[in-house]
């Protein structure tokens, strides 16, 4: 069973993603900020990570970089409500960059793709 | 004969004839070989008379034929082949009648005979002159012309004169007769002896002695024998009157035969019947009947004998007897003859010694032959002493200054005397002789004040002195001295003469030899210098053609190793590091093995490459980085005086290591590198400062390094040092220039910026007096008003095209000038030069030095642009606020929408069976979607500055990047081959992003390249795409890396983010393009970026 770590500061969305993805048959870990996310990343060694860019304290970009330093092979999807970050080179270090939508079909599809590639 | 083109009738200048005749006369009587004389005479005669042929026939008595002996004009092959009888042909007829024969048309002459071998058929006029001497026919001389010509009397006479010269020259008998006549004329024996002593050729002298003796004593023949001092045998040296005797008369031992007896007993003998004399041993065939024989004595020493004979059948002397008177005459003659013979012998030896001297001077090197030279001088002195029967002699050669002796040799003088001599020319009579250039003969030295150092000479027992200057072309180059003691007879005139000849001959030899040597030296020096200079020139020219340090270094080393240059086998160059603590190997030139050396030398000789070719050869080909260079680059040695290379650098002195190796150990690294003990180290100097060292050796051909090589190397090193220094300075200069260029660009930007500011503030300033008349203004005011200063100044402000809305400008000006307080108006709308302008206006009181207000300064600042700018800023601030708001909105609205929409979808799934629930949830989902779309659109609009997309020139990007990466390439000695398609169309994209891509790719290529590798860059287009291909020769990329290459943070480098390739691929993706790559062992690694040719839309996000 593949493990997915979701780093998201919005509680409702954490719940949404967790529920939806568990239904898809993944083991889902959640973290509500960058620090917690990093801790769980090291502890759980997930097969995939989704990160919300805009978070208090450590933002998604920094977290992305930290995670890559630890293990650059784990696929990471950046999720954001705001497309502007797509032009920041740093976000390109992520495997995917997805603008959030209430329709999770796309996210699920990308997760499947990335995990299959492994 | 007006039709004669030669104008032979013209009378030549008298002098010319005289000169030509005297020349012919000289030739006729010269000592040249007869044939040569005749040859020259016919040539000169032909030229003198302007005829076409001149020939000489000689009469051969035994065959009674005229034989062609010389010609100028006839076929030279016919010489000696044409033979005529007397009376045969025209020439024979001339000989017969013994008169000149002039025939204008010789072919019509009845006697004419044609000799085909002469090829004389072309000649028309003929003149023959008989050669007659003492009524005897000698031969015939002919001249001919091609054209018809009548010889004048004058020409006949001239030819007769020439003929008489020839006759005289040819007639041996005549010469003989003349000599005899001269002997007869000598009335006294003394005169004879003078004649004898003037003849220095021994054989000539002996012949002469015999002739004179025969004449005086009246006999038929005679023999002179000389005693060989080693074998004690009397050897026949000359004989006369009895030619057949030469074969049958033997050489005699002392005591053998009459001459042997005479020699042994030193007594003369007269015998009038040799047959009855038991001492006589001539064979009967000699027919000798009477003999008179006397010894030749020098200081009572026998040197030979003279014998005179009459034969059994003698018609001259009927009695054939010798008497006492004959003997007396012969003894006197013998005494003189002995002296002359001795002198001649000495002279002969002297001559050979002098020749030896010249030879010695010419062939031998001064250094090694000084001793030999002195030896020769000593034996020369010895001979002179013998010649003068003295035992003390000296020769003193003066040096170039004329004040010092260069070489002084003595014989017969004591060591004390020799040691006491000074080097100065003030010695014995030398000073006077040198100054005057005359001989000095002093019978008594003590009575003459021209002599120096008399006491020491007296101490040596010297009484008389003969000093002869050794002259060469009126210049005294030395002095020959002969000293005699009081016991010896003083010098005779003959002795003075003899010594003068000797001295002058020696002078000529020595001087010629010196001259020869000087010339030789000079030539050698010139040659060497020329070679040096031309090499230096080539090298310096080549090194000045480039100021790139690496190129200069290579040129220098090439100059050292190339055959036309120094021809060293290998050259290494080391330069100090920045702190001058270490010397670091920089570069080397030369083969790394014997095989390579052989190959290179063969190549150079086959291609006949000159130094120039090599120097100007493309400098960055593969020879650049040889094995040797790699090895020298690893060398780093401390600069200290302990070992030889460091020491060379410190002391700035060259070392030739064959000599110094024991004294100074060599740095291990250098020793290992060279693997050869014979080499030279030379410091490279620039302005007296060491800038490096060069090591050269001949490892492969083992040629020893000569002193001259080192000298030249030093000279070269100075030049090379300068070149290196220049290049280093140049390098620094270049660096500072580039940093200055940077600074300059910044400055330029700053300047532009401030100019922009000035432009945008455009304060128009004018000074106005109390009567509103403008007294001065600035150029901004000019342009603001639209009039020139000339038009403005002196006019009233009221009359200018300037109107201010809302304000009464004149009133304000008046107020300011009365109150003396400044006023400011902000953003006033005015009409200046018919343009609507917004301006800030300031009015200041204008005061004189006494602080009286004399007017106002009006400053108008056009703030139209600023106002506009302000508005734009305000707008953009609003936009930025909107942007920020959008982000906030996004978060605040989109996030909840995600939650709402997300969970509704879940609800829908749960209640999918309930029709009503599904309908309601679908509505919510649809509405959420609508909201999300609206939010997305709003955010798109509010999204701040988008990346600038434009038309991009890919070639320019590549060139810009390569410019940045140039240094890295040079450091790794990477060669870049660019093949950029000139007509490559521009692509639509982000210049900065694409730069980022190609920078990444090229930097990777350089890092992956091996040292000295090649990077190929190619641009072009294929189908609908433009492409940029970058290839390097690096190792192929293993498959496991290939897969991950484009992943972010993936890197094989120690330093690096691992973002390069992933970012690049994302950028290209964004440009609707793609990156392909291929990596094989043979082809290296190639990245190709494809971009769509047509303008692309930005990939929406």
PDB file of C-alpha atoms in Angstrom, chain A residues 12-52:
ATOM      1  CA  UNK A  12     -11.343  21.023   5.870  1.00  0.00           C
ATOM      2  CA  UNK A  13      -9.206  20.279   2.911  1.00  0.00           C
ATOM      3  CA  UNK A  14      -6.967  17.937   4.902  1.00  0.00           C
ATOM      4  CA  UNK A  15     -10.056  15.985   5.759  1.00  0.00           C
ATOM      5  CA  UNK A  16     -11.313  16.057   2.181  1.00  0.00           C
ATOM      6  CA  UNK A  17      -8.044  14.860   0.667  1.00  0.00           C
ATOM      7  CA  UNK A  18      -7.488  12.240   3.368  1.00  0.00           C
ATOM      8  CA  UNK A  19     -10.960  10.791   2.935  1.00  0.00           C
ATOM      9  CA  UNK A  20     -10.849  10.843  -0.826  1.00  0.00           C
ATOM     10  CA  UNK A  21      -7.384   9.350  -1.093  1.00  0.00           C
ATOM     11  CA  UNK A  22      -7.964   6.654   1.499  1.00  0.00           C
ATOM     12  CA  UNK A  23     -10.934   5.657  -0.548  1.00  0.00           C
ATOM     13  CA  UNK A  24      -8.554   5.253  -3.437  1.00  0.00           C
ATOM     14  CA  UNK A  25      -6.654   2.716  -1.347  1.00  0.00           C
ATOM     15  CA  UNK A  26      -3.690   4.768  -0.131  1.00  0.00           C
ATOM     16  CA  UNK A  27      -2.371   5.144   3.393  1.00  0.00           C
ATOM     17  CA  UNK A  28      -2.682   8.889   4.018  1.00  0.00           C
ATOM     18  CA  UNK A  29      -0.690  10.934   6.509  1.00  0.00           C
ATOM     19  CA  UNK A  30      -1.536  14.576   7.074  1.00  0.00           C
ATOM     20  CA  UNK A  31       0.448  17.515   8.388  1.00  0.00           C
ATOM     21  CA  UNK A  32      -0.905  20.981   9.033  1.00  0.00           C
ATOM     22  CA  UNK A  33       2.310  22.903   8.490  1.00  0.00           C
ATOM     23  CA  UNK A  34       5.807  22.698   7.007  1.00  0.00           C
ATOM     24  CA  UNK A  35       7.572  21.670  10.196  1.00  0.00           C
ATOM     25  CA  UNK A  36       5.188  18.862  10.884  1.00  0.00           C
ATOM     26  CA  UNK A  37       5.273  17.894   7.229  1.00  0.00           C
ATOM     27  CA  UNK A  38       9.047  17.568   7.255  1.00  0.00           C
ATOM     28  CA  UNK A  39       8.961  15.522  10.440  1.00  0.00           C
ATOM     29  CA  UNK A  40       6.423  13.085   8.989  1.00  0.00           C
ATOM     30  CA  UNK A  41       8.312  13.001   5.694  1.00  0.00           C
ATOM     31  CA  UNK A  42      11.377  11.683   7.486  1.00  0.00           C
ATOM     32  CA  UNK A  43       9.441   9.452   9.844  1.00  0.00           C
ATOM     33  CA  UNK A  44       6.997   7.827   7.441  1.00  0.00           C
ATOM     34  CA  UNK A  45       8.991   7.917   4.212  1.00  0.00           C
ATOM     35  CA  UNK A  46       5.849   8.361   2.063  1.00  0.00           C
ATOM     36  CA  UNK A  47       5.718   7.301  -1.584  1.00  0.00           C
ATOM     37  CA  UNK A  48       4.272  10.665  -2.585  1.00  0.00           C
ATOM     38  CA  UNK A  49       3.743  14.096  -1.069  1.00  0.00           C
ATOM     39  CA  UNK A  50       1.293  16.890  -1.821  1.00  0.00           C
ATOM     40  CA  UNK A  51       2.142  20.344  -0.555  1.00  0.00           C
ATOM     41  CA  UNK A  52       0.087  23.475  -0.337  1.00  0.00           C
TER      42      UNK A  52
END
